Amino acid sequence: MELKTVDSFDFEGKRALIRVDFNVPLDKQFNITDDSRIRGALPTIRKVLNDGGSVVLMSHLGRPLKKLKEDGTVDTEKFSLRHTVKHISELLGVEVQFADDCIGEEAFVASAALQSGQVLLLENLRFYKEEEKGDASFAEKLSKHGDAYVNDAFGTAHRAHASTTIVANYFDAAHKMFGYLMAAEIKNADKVILETRKPFTAILGGAKVSDKILIMENLIGKADHIIIGGGMAYTFFKAQGYYIGSSLVEDERLDTAKEVLAMAKAKGCKIHLPMDSVIADKFAADATTTNCESVGIPSGWMGLDIGAKAIADFREVIRKSKTILWNGPMGVFEMEKFQKGTIAIAKAVAEATKLGAFSLVGGGDSVAAVHQFGLADQVSYVSTGGGALLEYFEGKELPGIKAISG
Ligand code: 3PG
Ligand code: MG
């Protein structure tokens, strides 16, 4: 899908209201630990400023209304976008202004006073319950901040919220468009799913089958190979009658796992499960570990990473692929003892890319892995989306895209 971008509009003397996804991870001192989403939005912001326009940025940060303080009030310190102002200013080379309340009077005074070249960031949209509810009057208020609406928040494109979808109703077709990040995300996702070069391998990991069931169902029939790692692999082993010790399992998903295997077989999609596992006597960084076949994990032990044979097997498949989609780690990546599988997969994806494959990596842990091992520039595209990317590959229409494209 070709998206209409900010290239279609001359922002000279105009205010662009840009929905970005600056839901970035912060450490305890409120330092940004991964600024990819901010960097990803810079080209769009720069285009508006270079045209001679001004910018009002709006975003959410975390889930403040679902994580109230003990006294039941909103934690306006922890979830404040104020923490990001300095870093955005440094990256942009423009002193970014900040408005404490996204629809407060001061915010409207500030956005109305913006001069060409100036940038204003609004406080966390999710301090208002109206944001997630998709409230029309809240969206209409937000719309007053800009002459044109730009959606560049790919990471939040799967949410039908006020700022991501409803606000678009208050702009005519000529005055709403996508940012470059949104366009790039869709273009690269479409390279995987619409312009697929074969063989196509999807690598899916993570803890739960239930999170990945819809994407698996959609990819079977499109992918030649689906590699399954991480905790969810053990539900597949148990579904086939094997002993998995105390490995993670979703007992209520055993039938689903069987159905996936049957469906893949019928459609000629090869499912690869890890032949062997790194097993541990407890879920802890200092656990005692050993290696064993995944089809017979002794009781009291749990699989926490894919083993050496699985790595070799998966690597073989990945190296021969021409299109690769990777979402989800192969093991308990946050503990050093169980990182090997994920690192090896990251390296294999980089190798295949060097051999000419198109590779797209998306989702928290797999993206963290390629960054941590310095491989981010050796894959074709690193997505800023987690849930949004998954839903796109589940074949769903993203509300944030539909609101503008129709
Ligand atoms: C994300 O990080 O998943 C996006 O920013 C959307 O956030 P949400 O999952 O809280 O809606
Ligand atoms: Mg999410």
CSV table of C-alpha atoms and ligand atoms in Angstrom, one decimal:
chain,number,residue,atom,x,y,z
A,1,MET,CA,0.0,0.0,0.0
A,2,GLU,CA,1.3,3.4,-1.1
A,3,LEU,CA,0.6,6.0,1.6
A,4,LYS,CA,0.1,9.7,1.0
A,5,THR,CA,2.9,11.4,3.0
A,6,VAL,CA,3.9,14.9,4.1
A,7,ASP,CA,5.5,15.2,0.7
A,8,SER,CA,2.0,16.1,-0.6
A,9,PHE,CA,1.8,19.2,1.5
A,10,ASP,CA,3.6,22.6,1.7
A,11,PHE,CA,3.8,23.5,5.4
A,12,GLU,CA,5.0,27.0,4.9
A,13,GLY,CA,3.3,29.1,7.6
A,14,LYS,CA,1.2,26.1,8.7
A,15,ARG,CA,1.1,24.2,12.0
A,16,ALA,CA,1.4,20.4,11.6
A,17,LEU,CA,-0.2,18.4,14.4
A,18,ILE,CA,1.9,15.2,14.3
A,19,ARG,CA,0.9,12.0,16.2
A,20,VAL,CA,4.1,10.3,17.0
A,21,ASP,CA,4.8,7.2,19.1
A,22,PHE,CA,7.3,8.4,21.7
A,23,ASN,CA,6.3,5.6,24.0
A,24,VAL,CA,10.0,4.9,24.7
A,25,PRO,CA,11.5,2.9,27.5
A,26,LEU,CA,12.9,5.0,30.4
A,27,ASP,CA,15.2,3.9,33.2
A,28,LYS,CA,14.7,4.9,36.9
A,29,GLN,CA,16.3,8.3,36.4
A,30,PHE,CA,14.1,8.9,33.4
A,31,ASN,CA,16.8,8.5,30.8
A,32,ILE,CA,15.6,7.1,27.5
A,33,THR,CA,17.2,3.6,27.0
A,34,ASP,CA,16.1,3.2,23.4
A,35,ASP,CA,15.3,6.3,21.3
A,36,SER,CA,14.6,4.5,18.0
A,37,ARG,CA,11.0,5.7,17.9
A,38,ILE,CA,12.1,9.3,18.3
A,39,ARG,CA,14.8,9.1,15.7
A,40,GLY,CA,12.3,7.4,13.4
A,41,ALA,CA,10.0,10.5,13.5
A,42,LEU,CA,12.7,13.1,12.9
A,43,PRO,CA,12.6,13.1,9.1
A,44,THR,CA,8.9,14.0,9.2
A,45,ILE,CA,9.4,16.8,11.7
A,46,ARG,CA,12.3,18.1,9.7
A,47,LYS,CA,10.3,18.2,6.5
A,48,VAL,CA,7.7,20.4,8.1
A,49,LEU,CA,10.3,22.7,9.7
A,50,ASN,CA,12.2,22.9,6.4
A,51,ASP,CA,9.1,24.0,4.6
A,52,GLY,CA,8.8,26.9,7.0
A,53,GLY,CA,6.1,25.3,9.2
A,54,SER,CA,5.8,24.6,12.9
A,55,VAL,CA,5.1,21.4,14.7
A,56,VAL,CA,2.9,20.2,17.5
A,57,LEU,CA,3.9,16.7,18.7
A,58,MET,CA,1.5,14.5,20.5
A,59,SER,CA,2.0,11.0,22.0
A,60,HIS,CA,1.2,8.6,24.8
A,61,LEU,CA,3.8,7.2,27.2
A,62,GLY,CA,3.0,3.9,28.9
A,63,ARG,CA,-0.4,3.1,30.3
A,64,PRO,CA,-0.8,5.7,33.1
A,65,LEU,CA,-4.5,4.9,33.8
A,66,LYS,CA,-3.9,1.2,34.1
A,67,LYS,CA,-0.9,1.8,36.5
A,68,LEU,CA,-2.3,4.2,39.1
A,69,LYS,CA,-0.3,5.1,42.2
A,70,GLU,CA,-1.2,3.4,45.5
A,71,ASP,CA,-3.5,6.3,46.4
A,72,GLY,CA,-5.4,5.7,43.2
A,73,THR,CA,-4.2,8.9,41.4
A,74,VAL,CA,-2.4,9.1,38.1
A,75,ASP,CA,1.4,9.1,38.3
A,76,THR,CA,2.0,12.2,36.3
A,77,GLU,CA,5.7,12.2,37.2
A,78,LYS,CA,6.5,8.7,36.0
A,79,PHE,CA,4.5,8.9,32.9
A,80,SER,CA,5.3,12.5,31.9
A,81,LEU,CA,6.6,13.1,28.4
A,82,ARG,CA,8.6,16.0,29.9
A,83,HIS,CA,11.4,13.5,30.4
A,84,THR,CA,11.8,13.3,26.7
A,85,VAL,CA,12.0,17.0,25.9
A,86,LYS,CA,15.7,17.5,26.3
A,87,HIS,CA,16.6,14.5,24.2
A,88,ILE,CA,14.2,15.4,21.4
A,89,SER,CA,15.6,19.0,21.4
A,90,GLU,CA,19.2,17.6,21.1
A,91,LEU,CA,18.3,15.3,18.3
A,92,LEU,CA,16.4,18.0,16.4
A,93,GLY,CA,18.7,20.9,17.1
A,94,VAL,CA,15.6,22.9,18.1
A,95,GLU,CA,14.6,23.9,21.6
A,96,VAL,CA,11.3,22.0,22.0
A,97,GLN,CA,8.6,23.7,24.1
A,98,PHE,CA,6.4,21.7,26.4
A,99,ALA,CA,2.7,22.0,27.4
A,100,ASP,CA,1.7,20.4,30.7
A,101,ASP,CA,-1.8,19.5,29.7
A,102,CYS,CA,-2.5,18.4,26.1
A,103,ILE,CA,-5.9,20.2,26.0
A,104,GLY,CA,-5.3,22.8,28.6
A,105,GLU,CA,-5.6,26.5,27.9
A,106,GLU,CA,-1.9,27.1,28.1
A,107,ALA,CA,-1.4,24.4,25.5
A,108,PHE,CA,-3.7,26.2,23.0
A,109,VAL,CA,-2.0,29.5,23.7
A,110,ALA,CA,1.4,27.9,23.1
A,111,SER,CA,0.3,26.1,19.9
A,112,ALA,CA,-1.4,29.2,18.5
A,113,ALA,CA,1.8,31.3,19.1
A,114,LEU,CA,4.2,28.9,17.3
A,115,GLN,CA,6.4,30.5,14.8
A,116,SER,CA,7.9,28.9,11.7
A,117,GLY,CA,10.6,26.5,12.8
A,118,GLN,CA,9.3,26.0,16.4
A,119,VAL,CA,8.2,22.7,18.0
A,120,LEU,CA,5.8,22.1,20.9
A,121,LEU,CA,5.4,18.8,22.6
A,122,LEU,CA,2.1,18.1,24.4
A,123,GLU,CA,1.9,16.1,27.7
A,124,ASN,CA,0.9,12.5,27.7
A,125,LEU,CA,-2.4,12.0,25.9
A,126,ARG,CA,-3.3,9.1,28.1
A,127,PHE,CA,-3.7,11.2,31.2
A,128,TYR,CA,-7.2,11.6,29.7
A,129,LYS,CA,-9.4,8.5,29.6
A,130,GLU,CA,-11.0,10.0,26.5
A,131,GLU,CA,-7.8,9.2,24.5
A,132,GLU,CA,-8.1,5.4,24.7
A,133,LYS,CA,-11.9,5.6,24.5
A,134,GLY,CA,-11.6,7.4,21.1
A,135,ASP,CA,-13.8,10.3,22.5
A,136,ALA,CA,-15.0,12.6,19.7
A,137,SER,CA,-15.0,15.9,21.6
A,138,PHE,CA,-11.5,15.2,23.0
A,139,ALA,CA,-10.3,14.4,19.5
A,140,GLU,CA,-11.9,17.6,18.2
A,141,LYS,CA,-10.1,19.6,20.9
A,142,LEU,CA,-6.8,18.1,19.8
A,143,SER,CA,-7.5,18.9,16.2
A,144,LYS,CA,-7.4,22.6,17.1
A,145,HIS,CA,-3.7,22.4,17.6
A,146,GLY,CA,-2.9,22.0,13.9
A,147,ASP,CA,-3.8,23.2,10.4
A,148,ALA,CA,-3.0,19.7,9.1
A,149,TYR,CA,-2.8,16.3,10.8
A,150,VAL,CA,0.0,13.9,10.3
A,151,ASN,CA,0.1,10.4,11.6
A,152,ASP,CA,3.6,9.0,12.1
A,153,ALA,CA,2.9,6.8,15.0
A,154,PHE,CA,3.3,3.3,13.5
A,155,GLY,CA,3.8,1.7,16.9
A,156,THR,CA,0.3,2.8,17.9
A,157,ALA,CA,-1.4,2.4,14.5
A,158,HIS,CA,-3.3,-0.7,15.8
A,159,ARG,CA,-5.2,1.4,18.4
A,160,ALA,CA,-8.4,3.2,17.5
A,161,HIS,CA,-7.7,6.0,19.9
A,162,ALA,CA,-8.7,9.7,19.7
A,163,SER,CA,-5.3,10.9,18.6
A,164,THR,CA,-4.6,8.1,16.2
A,165,THR,CA,-7.9,7.8,14.4
A,166,ILE,CA,-10.8,9.9,15.5
A,167,VAL,CA,-8.9,13.2,15.2
A,168,ALA,CA,-8.6,12.6,11.4
A,169,ASN,CA,-12.3,13.2,11.1
A,170,TYR,CA,-11.7,16.9,11.8
A,171,PHE,CA,-9.5,17.4,8.8
A,172,ASP,CA,-10.4,17.2,5.1
A,173,ALA,CA,-8.6,14.9,2.8
A,174,ALA,CA,-6.0,17.5,1.7
A,175,HIS,CA,-5.1,18.2,5.3
A,176,LYS,CA,-4.4,14.7,6.7
A,177,MET,CA,-1.5,12.5,5.7
A,178,PHE,CA,1.1,10.1,6.9
A,179,GLY,CA,4.7,10.7,8.1
A,180,TYR,CA,7.7,9.1,6.5
A,181,LEU,CA,8.1,6.6,9.3
A,182,MET,CA,4.6,5.3,8.8
A,183,ALA,CA,5.2,5.0,5.1
A,184,ALA,CA,8.5,3.2,5.6
A,185,GLU,CA,7.1,0.7,8.0
A,186,ILE,CA,4.3,-0.2,5.6
A,187,LYS,CA,6.5,-0.3,2.6
A,188,ASN,CA,8.9,-2.7,4.3
A,189,ALA,CA,6.2,-4.9,5.8
A,190,ASP,CA,4.7,-5.1,2.3
A,191,LYS,CA,8.1,-6.3,1.0
A,192,VAL,CA,7.6,-9.3,3.3
A,193,ILE,CA,4.0,-10.0,2.7
A,194,LEU,CA,3.2,-8.7,-0.8
A,195,GLU,CA,6.4,-8.7,-2.7
A,196,THR,CA,7.7,-11.9,-1.1
A,197,ARG,CA,10.8,-13.5,-2.6
A,198,LYS,CA,10.9,-17.2,-1.9
A,199,PRO,CA,11.8,-19.0,0.2
A,200,PHE,CA,10.1,-17.0,2.9
A,201,THR,CA,10.9,-17.8,6.5
A,202,ALA,CA,9.1,-16.4,9.5
A,203,ILE,CA,10.9,-16.8,12.8
A,204,LEU,CA,8.5,-16.5,15.8
A,205,GLY,CA,9.5,-16.6,19.4
A,206,GLY,CA,8.3,-15.5,22.8
A,207,ALA,CA,6.5,-17.0,25.7
A,208,LYS,CA,3.0,-17.6,24.5
A,209,VAL,CA,1.3,-19.4,21.7
A,210,SER,CA,-1.8,-17.3,22.3
A,211,ASP,CA,0.0,-14.1,21.4
A,212,LYS,CA,1.2,-15.6,18.1
A,213,ILE,CA,-1.6,-17.8,17.0
A,214,LEU,CA,-3.2,-15.3,14.6
A,215,ILE,CA,0.0,-14.4,12.9
A,216,MET,CA,0.9,-18.1,12.5
A,217,GLU,CA,-2.5,-18.8,10.9
A,218,ASN,CA,-2.0,-15.9,8.5
A,219,LEU,CA,1.5,-16.8,7.6
A,220,ILE,CA,0.9,-20.5,7.0
A,221,GLY,CA,0.0,-20.5,3.3
A,222,LYS,CA,2.4,-17.6,2.7
A,223,ALA,CA,5.6,-18.7,4.4
A,224,ASP,CA,7.6,-21.7,3.3
A,225,HIS,CA,9.1,-22.1,6.7
A,226,ILE,CA,8.0,-21.1,10.2
A,227,ILE,CA,10.7,-21.4,12.9
A,228,ILE,CA,9.2,-21.5,16.4
A,229,GLY,CA,11.4,-20.8,19.4
A,230,GLY,CA,11.0,-19.4,22.9
A,231,GLY,CA,8.6,-20.6,25.6
A,232,MET,CA,5.8,-21.2,23.1
A,233,ALA,CA,7.7,-24.1,21.5
A,234,TYR,CA,7.0,-26.3,24.5
A,235,THR,CA,3.2,-26.1,24.1
A,236,PHE,CA,3.8,-27.5,20.6
A,237,PHE,CA,5.9,-30.4,22.0
A,238,LYS,CA,3.4,-31.2,24.7
A,239,ALA,CA,0.6,-31.1,22.1
A,240,GLN,CA,2.4,-33.9,20.3
A,241,GLY,CA,2.6,-36.0,23.5
A,242,TYR,CA,6.1,-35.3,24.6
A,243,TYR,CA,7.4,-34.7,28.1
A,244,ILE,CA,8.4,-31.1,28.6
A,245,GLY,CA,9.3,-31.2,32.4
A,246,SER,CA,8.3,-28.0,34.0
A,247,SER,CA,8.8,-25.9,30.8
A,248,LEU,CA,6.3,-23.1,30.1
A,249,VAL,CA,3.1,-24.5,28.7
A,250,GLU,CA,-0.4,-23.2,27.8
A,251,ASP,CA,-2.5,-26.3,28.5
A,252,GLU,CA,-5.6,-24.5,27.1
A,253,ARG,CA,-3.8,-24.1,23.8
A,254,LEU,CA,-2.7,-27.7,23.2
A,255,ASP,CA,-5.5,-28.2,20.6
A,256,THR,CA,-4.7,-24.9,18.9
A,257,ALA,CA,-1.1,-26.0,18.6
A,258,LYS,CA,-2.2,-29.3,17.0
A,259,GLU,CA,-4.4,-27.4,14.6
A,260,VAL,CA,-1.6,-25.1,13.6
A,261,LEU,CA,0.6,-28.2,12.9
A,262,ALA,CA,-2.1,-29.8,10.8
A,263,MET,CA,-2.9,-26.7,8.9
A,264,ALA,CA,0.8,-26.1,8.1
A,265,LYS,CA,1.1,-29.7,6.9
A,266,ALA,CA,-1.9,-29.3,4.7
A,267,LYS,CA,-0.6,-26.1,3.1
A,268,GLY,CA,3.0,-27.2,2.7
A,269,CYS,CA,4.5,-24.8,5.2
A,270,LYS,CA,7.3,-26.5,7.2
A,271,ILE,CA,7.2,-25.8,10.9
A,272,HIS,CA,10.6,-26.0,12.6
A,273,LEU,CA,10.7,-26.6,16.3
A,274,PRO,CA,13.9,-26.6,18.4
A,275,MET,CA,15.4,-30.2,18.4
A,276,ASP,CA,17.2,-29.5,21.6
A,277,SER,CA,17.0,-27.1,24.5
A,278,VAL,CA,19.1,-25.5,27.1
A,279,ILE,CA,17.3,-26.7,30.2
A,280,ALA,CA,17.5,-25.3,33.8
A,281,ASP,CA,16.6,-26.5,37.2
A,282,LYS,CA,14.9,-23.2,38.0
A,283,PHE,CA,13.9,-19.9,36.3
A,284,ALA,CA,16.8,-17.9,37.5
A,285,ALA,CA,20.0,-16.3,36.2
A,286,ASP,CA,22.1,-18.6,38.5
A,287,ALA,CA,20.2,-21.8,37.6
A,288,THR,CA,22.1,-25.1,36.9
A,289,THR,CA,21.9,-25.8,33.2
A,290,THR,CA,22.4,-28.6,30.7
A,291,ASN,CA,21.4,-29.5,27.2
A,292,CYS,CA,18.8,-32.1,26.2
A,293,GLU,CA,16.5,-33.2,23.3
A,294,SER,CA,13.3,-31.1,23.4
A,295,VAL,CA,11.2,-34.2,23.1
A,296,GLY,CA,12.0,-35.5,26.5
A,297,ILE,CA,12.8,-32.9,29.1
A,298,PRO,CA,13.2,-34.6,32.5
A,299,SER,CA,10.8,-33.6,35.3
A,300,GLY,CA,12.0,-30.7,37.4
A,301,TRP,CA,13.7,-29.1,34.4
A,302,MET,CA,12.6,-26.4,32.1
A,303,GLY,CA,13.7,-25.4,28.6
A,304,LEU,CA,14.8,-21.7,28.7
A,305,ASP,CA,16.7,-21.5,25.3
A,306,ILE,CA,17.1,-23.4,22.1
A,307,GLY,CA,20.0,-25.8,22.1
A,308,ALA,CA,23.1,-26.1,19.8
A,309,LYS,CA,21.5,-28.6,17.3
A,310,ALA,CA,18.4,-26.3,17.0
A,311,ILE,CA,20.7,-23.4,16.3
A,312,ALA,CA,22.5,-25.3,13.5
A,313,ASP,CA,19.1,-26.4,12.1
A,314,PHE,CA,17.5,-23.0,12.2
A,315,ARG,CA,20.6,-21.3,10.8
A,316,GLU,CA,20.5,-23.6,7.8
A,317,VAL,CA,16.9,-22.7,7.0
A,318,ILE,CA,17.5,-19.0,7.5
A,319,ARG,CA,20.6,-18.9,5.4
A,320,LYS,CA,18.7,-20.3,2.4
A,321,SER,CA,15.8,-17.8,2.7
A,322,LYS,CA,15.2,-14.8,0.5
A,323,THR,CA,12.6,-13.1,2.8
A,324,ILE,CA,12.8,-13.2,6.5
A,325,LEU,CA,10.5,-11.9,9.2
A,326,TRP,CA,11.6,-12.2,12.8
A,327,ASN,CA,9.5,-11.5,15.8
A,328,GLY,CA,10.3,-12.8,19.3
A,329,PRO,CA,13.3,-14.2,21.1
A,330,MET,CA,14.4,-17.8,21.1
A,331,GLY,CA,14.9,-18.0,24.9
A,332,VAL,CA,14.9,-16.1,28.2
A,333,PHE,CA,17.0,-13.4,26.5
A,334,GLU,CA,17.2,-11.1,29.5
A,335,MET,CA,19.4,-13.7,31.4
A,336,GLU,CA,22.8,-14.2,30.0
A,337,LYS,CA,22.8,-18.0,30.3
A,338,PHE,CA,19.8,-18.2,27.9
A,339,GLN,CA,20.9,-15.7,25.3
A,340,LYS,CA,22.8,-17.9,22.9
A,341,GLY,CA,19.9,-19.0,20.8
A,342,THR,CA,18.6,-15.4,20.2
A,343,ILE,CA,22.1,-14.2,19.4
A,344,ALA,CA,22.7,-17.0,17.0
A,345,ILE,CA,19.4,-16.3,15.2
A,346,ALA,CA,20.3,-12.5,15.0
A,347,LYS,CA,23.6,-13.5,13.4
A,348,ALA,CA,22.0,-15.9,11.0
A,349,VAL,CA,19.5,-13.2,9.9
A,350,ALA,CA,22.4,-10.8,9.3
A,351,GLU,CA,24.3,-13.5,7.3
A,352,ALA,CA,21.2,-14.2,5.2
A,353,THR,CA,20.8,-10.5,4.5
A,354,LYS,CA,24.4,-10.3,3.4
A,355,LEU,CA,23.6,-13.2,1.0
A,356,GLY,CA,20.8,-11.1,-0.5
A,357,ALA,CA,17.7,-11.8,1.6
A,358,PHE,CA,15.3,-9.1,2.7
A,359,SER,CA,15.0,-9.2,6.5
A,360,LEU,CA,12.6,-7.4,8.7
A,361,VAL,CA,12.9,-7.5,12.5
A,362,GLY,CA,10.2,-6.3,14.8
A,363,GLY,CA,9.0,-6.5,18.4
A,364,GLY,CA,10.7,-5.6,21.7
A,365,ASP,CA,13.2,-8.4,22.4
A,366,SER,CA,14.3,-9.3,18.9
A,367,VAL,CA,14.9,-5.6,18.2
A,368,ALA,CA,16.8,-5.3,21.5
A,369,ALA,CA,18.9,-8.3,20.4
A,370,VAL,CA,19.9,-6.9,17.1
A,371,HIS,CA,20.8,-3.6,18.8
A,372,GLN,CA,22.7,-5.3,21.6
A,373,PHE,CA,24.8,-7.3,19.3
A,374,GLY,CA,25.5,-4.5,16.9
A,375,LEU,CA,23.6,-6.1,14.1
A,376,ALA,CA,20.8,-3.6,13.6
A,377,ASP,CA,22.5,-2.1,10.4
A,378,GLN,CA,23.1,-5.6,9.1
A,379,VAL,CA,19.4,-6.5,8.7
A,380,SER,CA,17.2,-4.8,6.0
A,381,TYR,CA,14.7,-3.1,8.3
A,382,VAL,CA,14.2,-2.8,12.1
A,383,SER,CA,10.6,-1.9,12.8
A,384,THR,CA,9.5,0.5,15.6
A,385,GLY,CA,6.3,-1.5,16.0
A,386,GLY,CA,5.5,-4.3,18.4
A,387,GLY,CA,1.7,-5.0,18.6
A,388,ALA,CA,1.1,-2.9,15.4
A,389,LEU,CA,3.5,-4.9,13.4
A,390,LEU,CA,2.0,-8.2,14.6
A,391,GLU,CA,-1.5,-7.1,13.7
A,392,TYR,CA,-0.3,-6.0,10.3
A,393,PHE,CA,1.1,-9.5,9.7
A,394,GLU,CA,-2.1,-11.0,11.1
A,395,GLY,CA,-3.7,-9.5,8.1
A,396,LYS,CA,-5.7,-6.9,10.1
A,397,GLU,CA,-6.5,-3.4,8.9
A,398,LEU,CA,-4.8,-0.9,11.2
A,399,PRO,CA,-7.2,1.8,12.4
A,400,GLY,CA,-4.5,4.4,12.3
A,401,ILE,CA,-4.0,3.8,8.6
A,402,LYS,CA,-7.7,3.4,7.7
A,403,ALA,CA,-8.5,6.8,9.3
A,404,ILE,CA,-6.5,8.6,6.7
A,405,SER,CA,-6.4,6.2,3.7
A,406,GLY,CA,-10.1,5.3,4.0
B,1,3PG,C1,3.6,0.0,22.1
B,1,3PG,O1,4.6,0.2,22.6
B,1,3PG,O2,3.1,-1.1,22.1
B,1,3PG,C2,2.8,1.2,21.5
B,1,3PG,O3,3.3,2.4,21.9
B,1,3PG,C3,1.3,1.1,21.9
B,1,3PG,O4,1.2,1.1,23.3
B,1,3PG,P1,0.0,0.2,24.0
B,1,3PG,O5,0.3,-1.2,23.7
B,1,3PG,O6,0.0,0.5,25.4
B,1,3PG,O7,-1.3,0.6,23.3
B,2,MG,MG,1.8,-2.7,23.1
